[in-house]
Every structure is written in C-alpha cells, then in structure tokens.
Amino acid sequence: MADLKKIPAKGEIIFKNDARIETYRRDAVISGNPDAVVRPRDWQEVADIASWCNGNAVPLTVCGARTSMTGSSVAESGVLLTTDNFNKVLDIGTKEGGPYAVVEPGIIAKDFQRAASEKGFHYPVVPTSCDNAFIGGTVSTNATGEDFYKYGPTRSFVREISFIKADGTTGTLERGDRNVPLAEKGHGGYFTSGEEIDKLIGSEGTLAIIKSVTLELLPKIPDTFIILAPFTSAIEALKFIDNTNKNRWNPRAIEYIDPIAISLMKTYPACPNFSDTIKAFVYIKDESFDGKIDALIGKWAERLPAQTLNEAIIATTEKQKEELHQLRHQIPQAISELNEKLQKQGGAKVSGDWWVPKDKMLETMVKVYEEVAPLKIDFTMYAHLGDGHPHTTFICKTHEELARAKKLIKYQAERAVQLGGGVAGEHGIGKIKRDLMQIQYGKDKIAEMKKIKSNYDPKWILGQGNIFKKT
Ligand SMILES: Cc1cc2nc3c(=O)[nH]c(=O)nc-3n(C[C@H](O)[C@H](O)[C@H](O)COP(=O)(O)OP(=O)(O)OC[C@H]3O[C@@H](n4cnc5c(N)ncnc54)[C@H](O)[C@@H]3O)c2cc1C
C-alpha cells in the first residue's frame, strides 16, 4: 500500500499504531482494521484525500456515527474518513415545492429533527438510533424508522444530493419526478428502477461521498402520542397489528415487542414494572393535526383488549414520549452490548432484516416462531411488524448455534423474497450480508449493479467489501 503519511490530510489523522484508532474500528456488529483514520475539516480536503486514495489505489471508507448493523461503516483496510466535522444545517425554509432543508451529512438525525421543528417544520424519517446516527448515514442506508409505516423510507424525502466521487470530482443529482413510488422498504444493493439520485440513496458508501442533502420536510408539527399497549400473548399482539392493517386504522407507527424483547427492555434503568401476565406489547404512535388527540387516544383504547388496558402506558408530553422512545431503543441497544460480550466468548448475535408484504405478516410470523422453537437458541422478534418487517435476532453462545441460526435466517430471507418482500429492509447489506444479494437478485441484476459501481468508482476504492466484491 502507498505510504499513508503522504495523504493530503490537513485535519486530524490517526495511524494504526495509535490507540485512538480503536474508537473507529467498530460499528454495531463487527471490527475492521483501518490503516489510518482522517477527520477532514473542509470539502476540498475530502476531495484531495479521495483523489490521492484513488491515484494510489488505497481503499477509502466513509463513516458517519458507525451505528451500522452490517459492518458497512467499518474499513477492512486503507483509510477511514469521518464526517463528524460536517454537521451544519446549510439552509432551511420553504420554496415552491414546500418546506425543505439542506444539510451536511454529519448532522445527528435527532439534532436535525430538532432544528426543523424549531422552524415549525417536521422531518419524520429517523431510525431508532437517531440520537447518534448521522443524516449522511441514514441516506446511505435508506434508513427507515418506526414512522416508515405512515411516511415511508428516507428515500421518499431526498430531493437532491451533492457528492464527491472517488476521483475527487464533484457532482449533484436532483430528483425530477416527485411522484415516483418510493415508499417501499429496501431490498439491498442499488435502487435501479428510480432516477439517478436513487442509486446513491442506500448505496452504503460505495458510489460517492455525500457532501450535502436536500430533504423535503412536512409543513406542520402534529400533536403526537404513543401508547405502549400490553397483551397477554405474542399471538394476540400480532393479531392486533394485523387487524390494524386490515381495518386501515393508519397510525403513524405500529410496532411489536415480544417476550424476550420485554426482558431486554427491562434492562433500562427507568423501565416501569409490568405484571408477569404481560407477554408482549404493541407500540402505537399516532398523530392529530387538529388538536383532538384525546378523542384519538379514546378510539385506540376501544380497540385494545380491555383486560390489560390498565397497564397501558400513554405518553403525550415530550418528556413521556422521549422516555418511551428510550425504552424502545433499549432493545437494540441491549442486543448490541450483548453482542460485544458474546463475540469475546465465541458467540454472537445473528439478525434477520428481511420483510414480507403486510398481508403476509401474520402467517409468516406464526411460522417463524414454529421454526425457531426446535433450535433451542435464545431468540427475539420485535420492531416494525406493522410493515411486515421484524428484527429477528438469535443470541448465539457458540459457533454451532451461529451456524444453525444463520441457516434458518437464510431460509426465511428466501421465503420473504418469494412472498414479494426483501432481504434487507433497513440495515443494508454491508460486509456481513453479501450472500443475501443472490437471494434477492438474479445474476444479470447483480452484473448491472456492478457496472453502476464501476462507472462511479472505476477502481472500486469506496466502501470496499460493502454489498459485493468486484470478482
Ligand atoms: C441501537 C440501534 C438501532 C438502530 N435502529 C435503526 C432503525 O430503526 N432503522 C434503521 O434504518 N437503522 C437502524 N439502525 C442502523 C443504523 O443506525 C442506521 O443504518 C443509520 O442510518 C446509520 O447511520 P450512521 O451515521 O451511524 O452511519 P454509519 O454506520 O457510519 O454508516 C452507514 C453507511 O453509510 C455510509 N456513509 C455514512 N456517511 C456517508 C457519507 N457522507 N457519504 C457516503 N456514505 C456514507 C457508510 O459508508 C456506511 O456504508 C440501528 C442501529 C443501532 C445500533
């Protein structure tokens, strides 16, 4: 590899033998091995670094907050470029198309949401990891959060992207047609049936470095509330979600929390005490633009099972909603922490990110529980069941458990595709899920995607190891 001491970095640079590099080696699931980490302070520096890496065939991985669940923000080797110095809202306001904001990629999603709300606007699409994840990371993974149910994925809100290519040249792509149906969950790989800008959204740092993004905002902040509704069995909770879909009650979000997920939630210090009869929760978020949230809460209360209603938690103030958000966030957070411990002991978590169409949700999830039981491995299923998109997670203590869990997840991903869903609803493919590409796509489609990659990045230096290998 070229002498990295010659890299044209003006800002901080951390080399391999420096203990500070440890912070940058991991995402939420795996460790990498960068030779150097650069923290550029301006975009010219980014362009110069990219051009130098390209000229010297040095792998260049861009990262945001490194909360990826697939290893996508981890550098296997070469240079890791951080974007945390680029965290400004460049513009926010209203023009012909409605409210919008132009932001740099390093702004934390929650901070951006707050900035939009201070101006009276609303940005609904943030992942559960929004306290850490950067907007650049959310665009590069086409992140979805709980509000996908009503508002769709990040893709639906991206209007324009300015970027720097691997060779250091810059470009801008704008969405032309506002009516493209983009409200689907991801499938992994490049989105080839939209406009050129769609290829960049969800491309996991493999096509270009995002320099700024223009995001559409919603005009008014609605009154929202969350109900954490208890159920005495997992199946009753799943049936309630299915009914919500069938009856088109159309909340802003509806999610599922199963028995093991409840036990993980209970590791949150401020978790309320629930009775032992509670075996599952449905997390309902809804909103009102006319201030009549009491009536709406009443409607949901009528739909929910009467016998456990007294244990429901209803959050209407910002503080209460934030507490419930933290409680819900504790589930993946606890799994990530558990994963680090398990990896040191030879095990790991294995997660599925597949999804099925809403009308296939109930029958599929019943089958999932049936298939998992004989494995006798700790297992949890939670999150976006309203969208047919569970986070299925096996907590494996040994390599042998890992192998069995992976086999079942692969089978379930294949079934999801056969049912009309996808293998990678929101986390992307990264480095640990490349085998899923063959499940989702035929050879020709993968070849088409590799051609796109070669057009943007002929030497394949960006995000090396993400989505697919060159050969
Ligand atoms: C506890 C927890 C909860 C989560 N919940 C959700 C959820 O609800 N929904 C969801 O979708 N995901 C979720 N995730 C996954 C992750 O948080 C999201 O994918 C998030 O969007 C990643 O943002 P990030 O800033 O951490 O990006 P990183 O992890 O740093 O990077 C992710 C990808 O984006 C690329 N990238 C980052 N910045 C740029 C840039 N400027 N230009 C080009 N490429 C770039 C990287 O190369 C990488 O491929 C969760 C993760 C954790 C740990």
Coordinates of C-alpha atoms and ligand atoms in Angstrom, one line a residue:
M1 CA 0.0 0.0 0.0
A2 CA 1.1 3.6 -0.7
D3 CA 2.8 5.5 2.1
L4 CA -0.2 6.9 4.0
K5 CA 2.0 9.5 5.7
K6 CA 1.7 11.3 2.3
I7 CA -2.0 11.5 2.4
P8 CA -3.1 15.2 1.9
A9 CA -4.9 15.5 5.2
K10 CA -4.9 18.9 6.9
G11 CA -7.1 17.9 9.8
E12 CA -6.5 15.1 12.3
I13 CA -5.0 11.8 11.1
I14 CA -4.7 8.7 13.3
F15 CA -2.5 5.9 12.3
K16 CA -2.8 2.2 13.0
N17 CA -0.3 2.1 15.9
D18 CA -2.2 4.9 17.7
A19 CA -4.5 3.6 20.5
R20 CA -7.1 6.3 19.5
I21 CA -7.8 4.3 16.3
E22 CA -9.7 1.7 18.5
T23 CA -12.7 4.1 18.6
Y24 CA -13.0 3.9 14.8
R25 CA -12.6 0.2 14.3
R26 CA -16.1 -1.0 15.2
D27 CA -19.7 -0.5 14.1
A28 CA -22.6 -2.1 16.0
V29 CA -21.6 -5.6 14.9
I30 CA -18.0 -6.1 13.7
S31 CA -14.5 -4.8 13.9
G32 CA -12.4 -3.7 11.0
N33 CA -8.8 -2.8 10.5
P34 CA -8.2 0.7 9.1
D35 CA -4.6 1.7 8.4
A36 CA -5.5 5.4 9.0
V37 CA -8.4 7.5 10.1
V38 CA -8.8 11.0 8.7
R39 CA -11.1 13.7 10.1
P40 CA -11.2 16.4 7.3
R41 CA -12.3 19.9 8.1
D42 CA -13.4 21.1 4.7
W43 CA -14.7 19.6 1.5
Q44 CA -11.6 20.5 -0.5
E45 CA -9.7 18.3 1.9
V46 CA -12.1 15.5 1.3
A47 CA -11.8 15.8 -2.4
D48 CA -8.0 15.9 -2.1
I49 CA -7.9 12.8 0.1
A50 CA -10.3 10.9 -2.3
S51 CA -8.2 11.8 -5.3
W52 CA -5.0 10.7 -3.5
C53 CA -6.5 7.4 -2.5
N54 CA -7.8 6.9 -6.0
G55 CA -4.5 7.6 -7.6
N56 CA -2.8 5.2 -5.2
A57 CA -5.5 2.6 -5.2
V58 CA -5.9 2.9 -1.4
P59 CA -9.4 1.7 -0.1
L60 CA -11.4 4.6 1.2
T61 CA -14.4 4.0 3.6
V62 CA -16.6 6.9 4.7
C63 CA -18.4 6.7 8.0
G64 CA -21.0 8.6 9.9
A65 CA -21.7 7.7 13.5
R66 CA -20.8 4.0 12.9
T67 CA -24.1 2.6 14.1
S68 CA -24.4 0.3 11.1
M69 CA -25.6 -3.2 11.7
T70 CA -23.8 -4.8 8.8
G71 CA -20.1 -3.7 9.0
S72 CA -20.7 -1.1 6.2
S73 CA -19.0 1.7 8.1
V74 CA -16.1 -0.4 9.1
A75 CA -12.8 -0.2 7.0
E76 CA -11.3 -3.6 6.2
S77 CA -8.0 -1.7 5.4
G78 CA -6.9 1.6 4.0
V79 CA -8.4 4.9 5.1
L80 CA -11.5 5.6 7.1
L81 CA -12.9 9.1 6.5
T82 CA -15.1 10.5 9.2
T83 CA -17.8 13.1 8.5
D84 CA -18.4 14.5 12.1
N85 CA -16.9 17.9 11.2
F86 CA -19.7 18.4 8.6
N87 CA -22.7 18.9 10.8
K88 CA -24.4 22.1 9.7
V89 CA -27.9 22.9 8.5
L90 CA -27.0 25.0 5.5
D91 CA -30.5 26.2 4.6
I92 CA -34.0 25.7 5.8
G93 CA -37.2 27.2 4.6
T94 CA -40.0 27.0 2.1
K95 CA -39.9 27.2 -1.7
E96 CA -42.4 26.2 -4.5
G97 CA -42.3 22.6 -3.6
G98 CA -42.9 23.1 0.1
P99 CA -40.6 23.1 3.2
Y100 CA -37.1 21.8 2.7
A101 CA -33.7 21.8 4.4
V102 CA -30.2 21.5 3.0
V103 CA -27.9 19.7 5.5
E104 CA -24.4 18.4 5.7
P105 CA -24.0 14.6 6.2
G106 CA -22.5 14.7 9.7
I107 CA -25.5 16.3 11.5
I108 CA -27.1 13.9 14.0
A109 CA -30.6 12.9 12.9
K110 CA -32.2 13.9 16.2
D111 CA -30.4 17.3 16.1
F112 CA -31.7 17.8 12.5
Q113 CA -35.2 16.9 13.6
R114 CA -35.0 19.5 16.4
A115 CA -33.7 22.1 14.0
A116 CA -36.6 21.5 11.7
S117 CA -39.1 21.6 14.5
E118 CA -37.7 25.0 15.8
K119 CA -38.6 26.4 12.4
G120 CA -42.1 24.9 12.6
F121 CA -41.4 22.0 10.2
H122 CA -41.3 18.3 10.7
Y123 CA -38.9 15.6 9.5
P124 CA -40.4 12.2 10.3
V125 CA -38.0 9.7 9.0
V126 CA -35.3 8.9 11.5
P127 CA -34.1 5.5 12.7
T128 CA -34.4 4.4 16.4
S129 CA -30.6 5.2 16.6
C130 CA -31.4 8.8 15.8
D131 CA -29.6 10.1 19.0
N132 CA -26.3 9.0 17.3
A133 CA -26.9 8.3 13.6
F134 CA -25.9 11.0 11.1
I135 CA -28.1 12.1 8.3
G136 CA -25.4 11.0 5.8
G137 CA -25.6 7.5 7.3
T138 CA -29.4 7.5 7.0
V139 CA -29.3 8.5 3.4
S140 CA -26.6 6.0 2.5
T141 CA -28.6 3.1 4.1
N142 CA -32.0 4.5 3.1
A143 CA -32.8 4.1 6.8
T144 CA -36.4 3.7 8.0
G145 CA -37.6 4.2 11.5
E146 CA -40.9 3.4 13.2
D147 CA -42.6 6.2 11.2
F148 CA -42.0 4.4 8.0
Y149 CA -45.5 2.9 8.5
K150 CA -47.0 6.2 7.5
Y151 CA -44.3 8.2 5.9
G152 CA -42.1 5.8 4.0
P153 CA -38.3 5.5 4.0
T154 CA -35.6 8.2 3.9
R155 CA -35.6 7.8 0.0
S156 CA -39.1 9.4 -0.1
F157 CA -37.7 12.7 1.4
V158 CA -34.4 13.1 -0.5
R159 CA -34.7 15.8 -3.2
E160 CA -31.1 16.5 -4.1
I161 CA -27.6 15.1 -3.2
S162 CA -24.2 16.8 -3.8
F163 CA -21.3 14.4 -3.7
I164 CA -17.6 13.8 -4.2
K165 CA -16.7 10.9 -6.4
A166 CA -13.7 8.5 -5.8
D167 CA -11.5 10.6 -8.1
G168 CA -12.2 13.7 -6.1
T169 CA -14.6 15.3 -8.7
T170 CA -17.9 16.6 -7.6
G171 CA -21.5 16.2 -8.8
T172 CA -25.1 17.0 -7.9
L173 CA -28.2 14.9 -8.6
E174 CA -31.7 16.2 -8.2
R175 CA -35.0 14.3 -8.1
G176 CA -37.0 15.2 -11.2
D177 CA -40.3 13.3 -10.9
R178 CA -42.0 13.9 -7.5
N179 CA -44.5 11.1 -8.0
V180 CA -42.1 8.1 -8.3
P181 CA -43.5 5.4 -6.0
L182 CA -40.6 5.1 -3.5
A183 CA -42.4 4.2 -0.3
E184 CA -41.1 0.6 -0.3
K185 CA -38.7 -0.8 2.2
G186 CA -35.2 -1.6 0.9
H187 CA -34.1 -4.8 -0.8
G188 CA -30.3 -4.2 -0.5
G189 CA -28.0 -3.1 -3.3
Y190 CA -28.7 -0.2 -5.7
F191 CA -32.2 1.0 -6.5
T192 CA -32.1 0.7 -10.2
S193 CA -35.8 1.4 -11.1
G194 CA -35.9 5.0 -10.0
E195 CA -33.9 8.1 -11.1
E196 CA -30.1 8.5 -11.0
I197 CA -30.3 10.0 -7.5
D198 CA -31.9 6.8 -6.2
K199 CA -28.8 4.8 -6.9
L200 CA -26.9 6.9 -4.4
I201 CA -29.6 6.5 -1.7
G202 CA -28.9 3.2 0.0
S203 CA -25.6 2.7 -1.8
E204 CA -23.7 2.2 1.6
G205 CA -20.8 4.5 0.8
T206 CA -19.8 2.6 -2.4
L207 CA -20.6 5.1 -5.1
A208 CA -19.7 8.5 -3.7
I209 CA -19.1 10.6 -0.6
I210 CA -22.3 12.6 0.2
K211 CA -21.5 16.2 0.7
S212 CA -24.9 17.7 1.3
V213 CA -28.5 16.5 1.0
T214 CA -31.7 18.5 0.3
L215 CA -34.5 16.9 2.3
E216 CA -38.2 17.6 2.0
L217 CA -39.9 18.5 5.3
L218 CA -43.5 18.3 6.3
P219 CA -45.3 21.6 6.9
K220 CA -46.6 21.3 10.4
I221 CA -45.7 19.6 13.6
P222 CA -48.6 17.4 14.6
D223 CA -49.7 16.5 18.1
T224 CA -48.5 13.0 18.7
F225 CA -48.9 10.4 21.3
I226 CA -47.6 6.9 22.0
I227 CA -49.4 4.0 23.6
L228 CA -47.4 1.1 24.9
A229 CA -50.2 -1.5 24.9
P230 CA -49.8 -4.8 26.8
F231 CA -51.0 -8.2 25.6
T232 CA -51.2 -11.5 27.4
S233 CA -49.8 -13.4 24.4
A234 CA -47.5 -12.8 21.5
I235 CA -50.0 -14.1 19.0
E236 CA -52.8 -11.7 20.3
A237 CA -50.4 -8.8 19.8
L238 CA -49.6 -9.9 16.3
K239 CA -53.3 -10.3 15.5
F240 CA -53.9 -6.8 16.8
I241 CA -51.3 -5.4 14.4
D242 CA -52.8 -7.5 11.5
N243 CA -56.3 -6.0 12.4
T244 CA -54.8 -2.5 12.4
N245 CA -53.6 -3.2 8.8
K246 CA -56.8 -4.8 7.6
N247 CA -59.0 -2.1 9.1
R248 CA -56.7 0.7 7.8
W249 CA -56.6 2.4 11.2
N250 CA -53.5 4.1 9.8
P251 CA -51.5 5.1 12.9
R252 CA -48.2 6.9 12.4
A253 CA -46.3 3.8 13.6
I254 CA -47.2 0.4 14.9
E255 CA -44.5 -2.0 16.3
Y256 CA -44.3 -5.2 18.2
I257 CA -42.3 -6.2 21.3
D258 CA -42.1 -10.0 22.1
P259 CA -41.3 -11.7 25.5
I260 CA -37.5 -11.7 25.2
A261 CA -37.6 -8.1 23.9
I262 CA -39.5 -7.2 27.0
S263 CA -36.8 -8.7 29.2
L264 CA -34.2 -6.6 27.3
M265 CA -36.3 -3.5 27.7
K266 CA -36.4 -4.2 31.4
T267 CA -32.6 -3.6 31.5
Y268 CA -33.4 0.0 31.0
P269 CA -33.0 1.6 34.5
A270 CA -36.2 3.6 34.3
C271 CA -38.3 0.7 32.9
P272 CA -41.7 0.6 34.7
N273 CA -42.8 -2.5 36.5
F274 CA -45.2 -4.6 34.4
S275 CA -47.1 -7.6 35.8
D276 CA -45.9 -11.1 34.8
T277 CA -49.1 -11.7 32.8
I278 CA -47.8 -9.3 30.1
K279 CA -46.1 -11.3 27.4
A280 CA -46.0 -8.8 24.5
F281 CA -46.5 -5.2 23.7
V282 CA -47.8 -3.2 20.7
Y283 CA -46.2 0.2 20.4
I284 CA -48.7 2.6 18.7
K285 CA -47.8 6.1 17.7
D286 CA -50.4 8.3 16.2
E287 CA -50.9 12.0 15.5
S288 CA -53.5 14.6 15.1
F289 CA -53.3 17.8 13.1
D290 CA -56.5 19.3 14.6
G291 CA -55.5 19.1 18.3
K292 CA -58.1 16.3 19.1
I293 CA -55.7 13.8 20.5
D294 CA -57.9 12.8 23.5
A295 CA -60.6 11.5 21.1
L296 CA -58.0 9.6 19.1
I297 CA -56.5 8.0 22.2
G298 CA -60.0 7.0 23.2
K299 CA -60.5 5.3 19.8
W300 CA -57.4 3.2 20.3
A301 CA -58.4 2.3 23.9
E302 CA -61.7 0.9 22.5
R303 CA -59.8 -1.3 20.0
L304 CA -57.3 -2.6 22.6
P305 CA -58.1 -5.6 24.9
A306 CA -59.9 -4.4 28.0
Q307 CA -58.3 -6.8 30.5
T308 CA -54.8 -5.4 30.2
L309 CA -55.7 -1.8 29.4
N310 CA -55.0 -0.6 32.9
E311 CA -51.3 -1.5 32.3
A312 CA -51.0 0.5 29.1
I313 CA -48.7 3.5 29.1
I314 CA -49.9 6.6 27.3
A315 CA -47.3 9.2 26.5
T316 CA -48.5 12.6 25.4
T317 CA -45.9 15.1 26.7
E318 CA -42.5 15.4 25.1
K319 CA -40.8 14.0 28.2
Q320 CA -43.1 11.0 28.4
K321 CA -42.6 10.3 24.7
E322 CA -38.8 10.6 25.0
E323 CA -38.9 8.1 27.9
L324 CA -40.9 5.6 25.8
H325 CA -38.5 6.2 22.9
Q326 CA -35.6 5.4 25.1
L327 CA -37.4 2.3 26.5
R328 CA -38.0 1.0 22.9
H329 CA -34.4 1.9 21.9
Q330 CA -33.1 -0.1 24.8
I331 CA -34.0 -3.3 22.9
P332 CA -31.4 -3.0 20.0
Q333 CA -29.1 -1.2 22.3
A334 CA -29.0 -4.1 24.8
I335 CA -28.6 -6.6 21.9
S336 CA -25.6 -4.6 20.6
E337 CA -24.0 -4.6 24.0
L338 CA -24.7 -8.3 24.4
N339 CA -23.2 -9.0 21.0
E340 CA -19.9 -7.4 22.0
K341 CA -19.8 -9.7 25.1
L342 CA -20.8 -12.8 23.1
Q343 CA -18.1 -12.2 20.5
K344 CA -15.4 -12.3 23.2
Q345 CA -16.8 -15.7 24.2
G346 CA -17.0 -17.2 20.7
G347 CA -20.7 -16.5 20.0
A348 CA -22.5 -13.5 18.5
K349 CA -26.0 -12.3 17.7
V350 CA -27.4 -13.0 14.2
S351 CA -30.1 -10.9 12.9
G352 CA -32.5 -11.0 10.0
D353 CA -33.6 -7.8 8.2
W354 CA -36.0 -9.5 5.8
W355 CA -39.5 -8.2 5.3
V356 CA -42.8 -9.5 3.8
P357 CA -45.8 -7.6 2.4
K358 CA -48.2 -6.6 5.2
D359 CA -50.9 -9.1 4.2
K360 CA -48.4 -11.9 4.7
M361 CA -47.2 -10.7 8.1
L362 CA -49.4 -12.8 10.5
E363 CA -49.0 -16.2 8.8
T364 CA -45.2 -15.6 8.3
M365 CA -44.5 -14.6 11.9
V366 CA -46.5 -17.6 13.3
K367 CA -44.3 -19.8 11.1
V368 CA -41.2 -18.0 12.4
Y369 CA -41.9 -18.9 16.0
E370 CA -42.7 -22.5 15.0
E371 CA -39.4 -22.8 13.1
V372 CA -37.3 -21.2 15.8
A373 CA -38.6 -23.3 18.7
P374 CA -36.8 -26.6 17.8
L375 CA -33.4 -24.7 17.5
K376 CA -33.4 -24.0 21.3
I377 CA -31.4 -20.8 20.8
D378 CA -32.5 -17.6 22.6
F379 CA -34.5 -15.6 20.1
T380 CA -36.3 -12.4 19.9
M381 CA -38.6 -10.8 17.3
Y382 CA -39.6 -7.2 17.6
A383 CA -40.0 -3.8 15.8
H384 CA -41.7 -3.0 12.6
L385 CA -44.3 -5.8 12.3
G386 CA -46.9 -3.3 11.1
D387 CA -44.7 -3.2 7.9
G388 CA -44.2 -7.0 7.9
H389 CA -40.6 -6.2 8.9
P390 CA -39.4 -7.9 12.1
H391 CA -36.0 -7.6 13.7
T392 CA -35.4 -11.3 14.2
T393 CA -32.4 -11.8 16.4
F394 CA -30.7 -15.0 17.7
I395 CA -28.5 -14.7 20.7
C396 CA -25.9 -17.4 19.9
K397 CA -23.5 -18.6 22.6
T398 CA -21.4 -20.9 20.3
H399 CA -20.3 -21.3 16.7
E400 CA -22.5 -24.2 16.3
E401 CA -25.6 -22.1 17.4
L402 CA -24.4 -19.4 15.0
A403 CA -24.4 -21.8 12.0
R404 CA -27.8 -23.1 12.8
A405 CA -29.3 -19.6 13.2
K406 CA -27.7 -18.4 10.0
K407 CA -29.2 -21.3 8.1
L408 CA -32.7 -20.5 9.3
I409 CA -32.3 -16.8 8.6
K410 CA -31.2 -17.6 5.1
Y411 CA -34.2 -19.8 4.6
Q412 CA -36.5 -17.1 6.0
A413 CA -35.0 -14.5 3.7
E414 CA -35.6 -16.7 0.7
R415 CA -39.2 -17.1 1.7
A416 CA -39.6 -13.4 2.2
V417 CA -38.4 -12.8 -1.4
Q418 CA -40.8 -15.5 -2.7
L419 CA -43.6 -13.7 -0.9
G420 CA -42.8 -10.4 -2.6
G421 CA -40.7 -8.9 0.2
G422 CA -37.0 -8.2 0.6
V423 CA -33.8 -9.5 2.3
A424 CA -32.7 -6.1 3.7
G425 CA -35.4 -3.8 4.9
E426 CA -33.4 -1.1 6.5
H427 CA -29.9 -2.1 7.5
G428 CA -28.5 -2.7 4.0
I429 CA -26.0 -5.4 3.1
G430 CA -22.7 -4.1 4.3
K431 CA -19.9 -6.7 4.7
I432 CA -21.7 -9.4 6.6
K433 CA -24.8 -9.9 4.4
R434 CA -23.4 -10.1 0.9
D435 CA -24.7 -13.6 0.4
L436 CA -28.2 -12.2 0.6
M437 CA -27.7 -10.4 -2.7
Q438 CA -28.0 -13.7 -4.6
I439 CA -31.3 -14.4 -2.8
Q440 CA -32.8 -11.1 -3.8
Y441 CA -31.4 -10.7 -7.3
G442 CA -30.5 -12.8 -10.4
K443 CA -27.0 -12.7 -12.0
D444 CA -28.0 -10.1 -14.6
K445 CA -29.2 -7.6 -12.0
I446 CA -26.1 -8.0 -9.9
A447 CA -24.0 -7.5 -13.0
E448 CA -25.9 -4.3 -13.8
M449 CA -25.2 -3.1 -10.2
K450 CA -21.5 -3.9 -10.5
K451 CA -21.5 -1.8 -13.8
I452 CA -23.0 1.1 -11.9
K453 CA -20.3 0.7 -9.2
S454 CA -17.6 0.7 -11.9
N455 CA -19.0 3.8 -13.6
Y456 CA -18.9 5.8 -10.3
D457 CA -15.8 4.3 -8.9
P458 CA -13.7 2.5 -11.6
K459 CA -11.0 1.4 -9.1
W460 CA -13.5 0.2 -6.6
I461 CA -11.8 2.0 -3.7
L462 CA -15.0 3.3 -2.0
G463 CA -16.7 1.3 0.8
Q464 CA -14.6 -1.8 -0.2
G465 CA -16.3 -5.0 0.8
N466 CA -19.8 -3.5 1.0
I467 CA -22.7 -5.0 -1.0
F468 CA -20.5 -7.1 -3.3
K469 CA -16.9 -7.9 -4.1
K470 CA -15.6 -7.0 -7.5
T471 CA -15.0 -10.6 -8.5
Ligands
LIG1 C1 -29.3 0.5 18.5 C2 -29.5 0.7 17.0 C3 -30.8 0.9 16.5 C4 -30.9 1.1 15.1 N1 -32.2 1.3 14.6 C5 -32.4 1.5 13.3 C6 -33.7 1.8 12.7 O1 -34.6 1.9 13.4 N2 -33.8 2.0 11.4 C7 -32.7 1.8 10.6 O2 -32.8 2.0 9.3 N3 -31.4 1.6 11.0 C8 -31.2 1.4 12.4 N4 -30.0 1.1 12.9 C9 -28.9 1.1 11.9 C10 -28.1 2.4 11.8 O3 -28.3 3.2 12.9 C11 -28.6 3.1 10.5 O4 -28.3 2.4 9.4 C12 -28.1 4.6 10.4 O5 -28.7 5.2 9.3 C13 -26.6 4.6 10.2 O6 -26.1 6.0 10.4 P1 -24.6 6.3 10.8 O7 -24.4 7.7 10.8 O8 -24.3 5.5 12.1 O9 -23.9 5.6 9.6 P2 -22.6 4.7 9.6 O10 -23.0 3.4 10.3 O11 -21.4 5.4 10.0 O12 -22.6 4.3 8.0 C14 -23.6 3.6 7.4 C15 -23.3 3.5 5.9 O13 -23.4 4.9 5.4 C16 -22.2 5.2 4.7 N5 -22.0 6.6 4.9 C17 -22.0 7.4 6.0 N6 -21.9 8.7 5.7 C18 -21.7 8.8 4.4 C19 -21.4 9.9 3.5 N7 -21.3 11.1 3.9 N8 -21.3 9.6 2.2 C20 -21.4 8.3 1.7 N9 -21.6 7.3 2.5 C21 -21.8 7.5 3.8 C22 -21.1 4.4 5.3 O14 -20.0 4.2 4.4 C23 -21.9 3.1 5.6 O15 -21.9 2.3 4.4 C24 -29.8 1.0 14.3 C25 -28.5 0.7 14.8 C26 -28.4 0.6 16.2 C27 -27.0 0.3 16.7

